Tab-separated table of C-alpha atoms in Angstrom:
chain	number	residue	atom	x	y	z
A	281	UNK	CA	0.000	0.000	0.000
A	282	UNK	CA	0.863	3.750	-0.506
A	283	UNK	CA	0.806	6.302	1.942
A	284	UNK	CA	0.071	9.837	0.695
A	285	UNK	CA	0.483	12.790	2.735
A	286	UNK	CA	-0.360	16.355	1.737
A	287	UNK	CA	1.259	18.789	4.827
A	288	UNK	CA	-0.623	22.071	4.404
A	289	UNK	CA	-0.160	25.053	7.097
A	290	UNK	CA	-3.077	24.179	9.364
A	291	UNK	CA	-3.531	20.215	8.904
A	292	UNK	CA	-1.882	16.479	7.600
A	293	UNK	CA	-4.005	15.270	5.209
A	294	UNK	CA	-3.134	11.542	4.385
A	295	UNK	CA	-4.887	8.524	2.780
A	296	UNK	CA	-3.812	5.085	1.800
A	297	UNK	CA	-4.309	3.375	-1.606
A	298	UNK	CA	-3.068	0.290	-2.997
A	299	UNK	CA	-0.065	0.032	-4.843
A	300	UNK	CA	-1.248	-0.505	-8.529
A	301	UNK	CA	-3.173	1.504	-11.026
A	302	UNK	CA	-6.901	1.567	-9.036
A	303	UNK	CA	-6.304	4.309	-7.194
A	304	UNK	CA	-8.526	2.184	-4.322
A	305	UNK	CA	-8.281	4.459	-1.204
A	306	UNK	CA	-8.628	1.801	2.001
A	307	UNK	CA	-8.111	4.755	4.680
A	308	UNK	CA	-8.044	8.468	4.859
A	309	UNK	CA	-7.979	11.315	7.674
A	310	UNK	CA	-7.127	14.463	8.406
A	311	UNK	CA	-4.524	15.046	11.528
A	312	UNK	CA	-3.642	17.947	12.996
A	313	UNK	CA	0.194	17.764	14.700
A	314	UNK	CA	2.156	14.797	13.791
A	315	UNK	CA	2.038	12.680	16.804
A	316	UNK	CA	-1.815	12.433	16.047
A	317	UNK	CA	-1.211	11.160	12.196
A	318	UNK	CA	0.814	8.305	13.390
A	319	UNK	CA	-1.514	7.276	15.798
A	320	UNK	CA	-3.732	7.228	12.735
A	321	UNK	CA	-1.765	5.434	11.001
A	322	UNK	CA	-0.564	3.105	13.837
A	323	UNK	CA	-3.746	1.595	14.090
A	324	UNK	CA	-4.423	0.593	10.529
A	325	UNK	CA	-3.823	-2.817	10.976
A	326	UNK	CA	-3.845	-5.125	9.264
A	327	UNK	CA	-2.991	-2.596	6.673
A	328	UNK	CA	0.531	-2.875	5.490
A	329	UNK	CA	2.095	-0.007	4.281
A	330	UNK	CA	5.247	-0.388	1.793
A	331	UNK	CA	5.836	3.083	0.067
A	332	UNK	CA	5.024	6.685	1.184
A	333	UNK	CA	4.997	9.807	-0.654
A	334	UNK	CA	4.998	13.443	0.185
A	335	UNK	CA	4.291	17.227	-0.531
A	336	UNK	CA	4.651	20.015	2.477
A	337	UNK	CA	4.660	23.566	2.153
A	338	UNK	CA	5.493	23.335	5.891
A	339	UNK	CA	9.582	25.047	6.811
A	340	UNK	CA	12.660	22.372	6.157
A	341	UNK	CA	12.718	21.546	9.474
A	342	UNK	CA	9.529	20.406	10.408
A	343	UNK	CA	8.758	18.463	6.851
A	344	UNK	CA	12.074	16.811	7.540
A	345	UNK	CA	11.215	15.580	11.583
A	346	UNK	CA	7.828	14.578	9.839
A	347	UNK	CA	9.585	12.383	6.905
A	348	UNK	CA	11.663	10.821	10.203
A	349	UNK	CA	8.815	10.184	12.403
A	350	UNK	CA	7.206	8.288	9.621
A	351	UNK	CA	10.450	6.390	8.098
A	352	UNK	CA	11.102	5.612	11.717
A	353	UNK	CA	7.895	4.243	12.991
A	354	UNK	CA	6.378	2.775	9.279
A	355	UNK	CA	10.085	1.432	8.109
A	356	UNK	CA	9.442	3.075	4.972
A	357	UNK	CA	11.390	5.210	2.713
A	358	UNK	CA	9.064	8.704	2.535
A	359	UNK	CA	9.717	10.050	-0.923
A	360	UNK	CA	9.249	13.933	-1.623
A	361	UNK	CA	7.750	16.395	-3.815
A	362	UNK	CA	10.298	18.787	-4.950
A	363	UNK	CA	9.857	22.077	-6.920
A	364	UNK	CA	10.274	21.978	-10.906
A	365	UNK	CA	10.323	23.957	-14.115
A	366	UNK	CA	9.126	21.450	-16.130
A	367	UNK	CA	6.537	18.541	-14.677
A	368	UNK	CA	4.549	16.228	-17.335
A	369	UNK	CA	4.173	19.146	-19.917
A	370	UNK	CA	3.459	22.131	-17.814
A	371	UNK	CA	5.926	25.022	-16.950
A	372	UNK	CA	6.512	26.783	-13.769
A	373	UNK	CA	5.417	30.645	-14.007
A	374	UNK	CA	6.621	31.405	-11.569
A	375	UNK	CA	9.826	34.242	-12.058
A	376	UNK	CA	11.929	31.868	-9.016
A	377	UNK	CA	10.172	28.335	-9.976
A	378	UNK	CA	11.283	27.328	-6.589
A	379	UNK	CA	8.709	30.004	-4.765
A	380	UNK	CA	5.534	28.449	-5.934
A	381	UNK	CA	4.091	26.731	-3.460
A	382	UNK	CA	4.169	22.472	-4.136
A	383	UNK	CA	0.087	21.931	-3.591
A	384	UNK	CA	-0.398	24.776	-6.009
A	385	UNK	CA	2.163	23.364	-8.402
A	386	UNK	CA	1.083	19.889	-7.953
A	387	UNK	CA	-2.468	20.754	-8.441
A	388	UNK	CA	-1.791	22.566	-11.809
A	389	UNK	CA	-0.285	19.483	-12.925
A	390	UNK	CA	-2.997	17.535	-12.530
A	391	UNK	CA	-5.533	19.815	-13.732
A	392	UNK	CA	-3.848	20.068	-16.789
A	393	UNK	CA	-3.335	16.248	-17.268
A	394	UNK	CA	-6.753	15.571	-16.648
A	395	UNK	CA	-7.679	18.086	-19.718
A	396	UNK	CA	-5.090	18.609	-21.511
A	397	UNK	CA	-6.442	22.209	-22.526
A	398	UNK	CA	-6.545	25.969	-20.859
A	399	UNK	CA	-7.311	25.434	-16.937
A	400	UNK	CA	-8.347	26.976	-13.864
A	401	UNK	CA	-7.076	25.806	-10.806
A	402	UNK	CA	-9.107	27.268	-7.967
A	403	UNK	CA	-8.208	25.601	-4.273
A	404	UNK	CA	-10.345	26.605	-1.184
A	405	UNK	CA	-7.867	25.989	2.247
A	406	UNK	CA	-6.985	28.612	4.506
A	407	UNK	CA	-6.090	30.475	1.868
A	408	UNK	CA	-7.965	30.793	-1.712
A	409	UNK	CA	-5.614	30.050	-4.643
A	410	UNK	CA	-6.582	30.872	-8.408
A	411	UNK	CA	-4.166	29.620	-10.973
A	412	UNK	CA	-3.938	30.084	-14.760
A	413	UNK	CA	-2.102	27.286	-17.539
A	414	UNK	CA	-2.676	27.990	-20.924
A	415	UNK	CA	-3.382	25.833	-23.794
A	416	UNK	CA	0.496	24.565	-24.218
A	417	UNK	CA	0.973	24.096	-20.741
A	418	UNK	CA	2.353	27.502	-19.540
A	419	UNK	CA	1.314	28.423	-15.921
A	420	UNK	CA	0.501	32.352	-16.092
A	421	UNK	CA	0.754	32.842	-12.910
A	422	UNK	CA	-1.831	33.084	-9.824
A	423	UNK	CA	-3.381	34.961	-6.953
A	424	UNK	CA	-3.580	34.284	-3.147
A	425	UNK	CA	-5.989	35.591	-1.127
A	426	UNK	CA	-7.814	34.650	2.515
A	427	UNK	CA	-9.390	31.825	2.464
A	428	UNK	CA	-13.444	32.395	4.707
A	429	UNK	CA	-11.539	31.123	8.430
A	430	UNK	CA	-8.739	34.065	7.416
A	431	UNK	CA	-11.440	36.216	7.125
A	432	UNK	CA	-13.990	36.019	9.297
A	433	UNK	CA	-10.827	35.263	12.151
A	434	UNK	CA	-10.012	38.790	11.371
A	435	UNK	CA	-13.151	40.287	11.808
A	436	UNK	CA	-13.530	38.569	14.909
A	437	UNK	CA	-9.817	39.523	16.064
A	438	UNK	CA	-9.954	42.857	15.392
A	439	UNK	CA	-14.035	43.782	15.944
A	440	UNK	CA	-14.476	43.404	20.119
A	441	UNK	CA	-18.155	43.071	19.691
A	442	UNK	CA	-18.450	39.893	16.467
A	443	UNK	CA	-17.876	37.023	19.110
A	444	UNK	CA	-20.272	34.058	18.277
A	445	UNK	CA	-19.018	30.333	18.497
A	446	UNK	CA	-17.914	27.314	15.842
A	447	UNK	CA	-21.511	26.336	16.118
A	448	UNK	CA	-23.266	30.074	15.152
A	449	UNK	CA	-20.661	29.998	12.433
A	450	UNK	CA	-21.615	26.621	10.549
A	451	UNK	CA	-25.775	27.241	11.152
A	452	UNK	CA	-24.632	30.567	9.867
A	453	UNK	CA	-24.252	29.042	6.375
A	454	UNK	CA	-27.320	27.437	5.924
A	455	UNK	CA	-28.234	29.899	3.049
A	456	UNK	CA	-27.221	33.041	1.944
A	457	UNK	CA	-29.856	35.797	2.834
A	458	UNK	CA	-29.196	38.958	4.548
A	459	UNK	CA	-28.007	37.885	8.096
A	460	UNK	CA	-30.368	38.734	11.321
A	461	UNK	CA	-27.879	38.091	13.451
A	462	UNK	CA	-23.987	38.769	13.884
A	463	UNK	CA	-22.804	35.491	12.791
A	464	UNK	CA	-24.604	34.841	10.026
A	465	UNK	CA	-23.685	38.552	8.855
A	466	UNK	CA	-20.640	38.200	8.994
A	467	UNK	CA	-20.350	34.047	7.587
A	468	UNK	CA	-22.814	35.177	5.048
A	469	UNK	CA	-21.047	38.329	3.942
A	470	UNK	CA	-17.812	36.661	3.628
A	471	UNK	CA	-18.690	33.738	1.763
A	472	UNK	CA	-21.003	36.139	-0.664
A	473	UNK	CA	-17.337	38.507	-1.090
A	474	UNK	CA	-15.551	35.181	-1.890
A	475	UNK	CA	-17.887	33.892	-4.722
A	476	UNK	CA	-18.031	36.787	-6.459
A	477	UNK	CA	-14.232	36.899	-6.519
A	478	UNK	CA	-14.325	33.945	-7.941
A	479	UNK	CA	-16.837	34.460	-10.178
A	480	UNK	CA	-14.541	37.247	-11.442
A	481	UNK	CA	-11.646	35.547	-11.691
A	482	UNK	CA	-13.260	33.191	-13.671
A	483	UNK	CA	-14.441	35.569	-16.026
A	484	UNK	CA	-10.800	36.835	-16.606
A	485	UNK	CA	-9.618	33.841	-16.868
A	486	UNK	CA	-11.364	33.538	-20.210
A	487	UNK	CA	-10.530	36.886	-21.478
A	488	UNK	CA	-6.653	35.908	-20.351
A	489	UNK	CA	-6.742	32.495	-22.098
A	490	UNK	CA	-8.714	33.518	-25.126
A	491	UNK	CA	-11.658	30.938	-24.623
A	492	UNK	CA	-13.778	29.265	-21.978
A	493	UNK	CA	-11.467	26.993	-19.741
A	494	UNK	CA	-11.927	23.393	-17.677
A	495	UNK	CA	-12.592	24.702	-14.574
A	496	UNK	CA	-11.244	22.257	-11.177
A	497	UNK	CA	-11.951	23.283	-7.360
A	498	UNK	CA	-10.451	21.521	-4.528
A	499	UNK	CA	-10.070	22.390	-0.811
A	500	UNK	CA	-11.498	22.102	2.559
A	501	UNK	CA	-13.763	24.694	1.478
A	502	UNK	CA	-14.996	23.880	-2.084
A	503	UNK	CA	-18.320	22.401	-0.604
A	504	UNK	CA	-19.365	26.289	0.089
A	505	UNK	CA	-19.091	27.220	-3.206
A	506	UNK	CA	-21.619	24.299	-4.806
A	507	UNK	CA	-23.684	27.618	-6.056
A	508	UNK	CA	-20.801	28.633	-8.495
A	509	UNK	CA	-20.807	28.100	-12.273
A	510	UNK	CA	-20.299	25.118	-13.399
A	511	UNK	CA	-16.841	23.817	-12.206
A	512	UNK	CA	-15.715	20.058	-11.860
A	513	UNK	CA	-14.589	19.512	-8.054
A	514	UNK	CA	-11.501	17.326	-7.867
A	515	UNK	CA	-11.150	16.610	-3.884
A	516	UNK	CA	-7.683	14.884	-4.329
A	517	UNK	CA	-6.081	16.782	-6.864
A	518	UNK	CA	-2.862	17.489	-5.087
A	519	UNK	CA	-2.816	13.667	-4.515
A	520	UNK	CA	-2.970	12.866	-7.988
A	521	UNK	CA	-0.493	15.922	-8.595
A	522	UNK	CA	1.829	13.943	-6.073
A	523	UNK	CA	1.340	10.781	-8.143
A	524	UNK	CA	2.961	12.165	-11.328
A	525	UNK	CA	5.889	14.122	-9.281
A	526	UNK	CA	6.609	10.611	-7.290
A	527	UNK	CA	5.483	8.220	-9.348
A	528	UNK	CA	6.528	4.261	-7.445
């Protein structure tokens, strides 16, 4: 079996699948420090796991105690993700290739593999990523912006009266009508700024790329934007991204 992990600032997200072509996924999770991922992955038997691969936009130093904890406990060799300027037909954009963060470049790599045509790579984490590839492969470039905990986090930081809990914030976003109460003004109006941002970007896109592009969301947040034009949502597109960096 494979072990895939995708490191992002906030949380581990891993799964296993089985070592050939299927793409079968026979465990998944979500971990937030690494002592709770290989607990996780601790008590998988009778799983057996034989190769791991990785991508981390986490510092040197902590992706490199996290590729030891798991060589050391799993007895595996964890192979890594590593910036490019060339991956399976696409180029970096990027002015220093090495700057772009590796979920955003993995996930343009599989976007464009899985069309093969001008793309739009929109990923919903804690932040919200937008990027460009044209027709021949070429990434144009991106933007970075909040992502709805950044946002409404900073409203509630900085405002001393918004103070409402998880709970308020999820019934919150049970539609999209003017809010009647703090929370859901604030959830509401955040998640309405975000869509039409996208929404916009989307519409550039096409000017940029000179016709109407395959359109792939992914991210912890992609559920909130079901409402949106017609986009495909690819939950594991960084994973398949890894697949063709690390291929075993």
């Amino acid at each position: 079996m494979i072990l895939e992990l995708d490191c992002g600032n906030s949380f581990i997200k891993w799964r296993v699948i089985d070592l050939d072509a299927s793409g079968i996924i026979h465990a998944s999770g979500l971990a937030d420090e690494p002592e709770r991922l290989l607990e996780e992955l601790l008590s998988l038997c009778p799983i057996t796991i034989s190769h791991c691969r990785l991508v981390s936009v986490r510092s040197d130093t902590e992706t490199r105690l996290l590729t030891e904890v798991i060589s050391g406990s799993l007895g595996v060799e964890v192979v890594c993700a590593m910036p490019s300027i060339k991956l399976a037909g696409v180029t970096n954009g990027y002015e220093d290739f090495q700057r772009l963060g590796l979920d955003r470049w993995l996930a343009v790599v599989a976007a464009y593999q899985l069309c093969c045509k001008p793309c739009v790579v929109i990923d919903l984490g804690t932040a919200v990523t937008i990027d460009l590839v044209a027709g021949d492969g070429r990434h144009l470039g991106g933007y970075i912006t909040p992502g709805m905990a950044l946002l409404t986090e900073q409203l509630r930081t900085h405002t001393k009266r918004i103070l409402y809990s998880a709970e308020e914030a999820r019934m919150a976003l049970s539609d999209t009508s003017p809010g009647r109460s703090t929370s859901e003004a604030v959830e509401r109006g955040c998640l309405r700024m975000l869509r039409s941002y996208i929404e916009d970007q989307i519409v550039c896109a096409a000017r940029c790329l000179g016709e109407e592009p395959a359109i792939y969301v992914t991210g912890g947040d992609a559920s909130l934007f079901a409402e949106a034009r017609q986009v495909e949502f690819v939950p594991d597109l960084v994973f398949k991204g890894l697949a063709i960096a690390c291929p075993l």
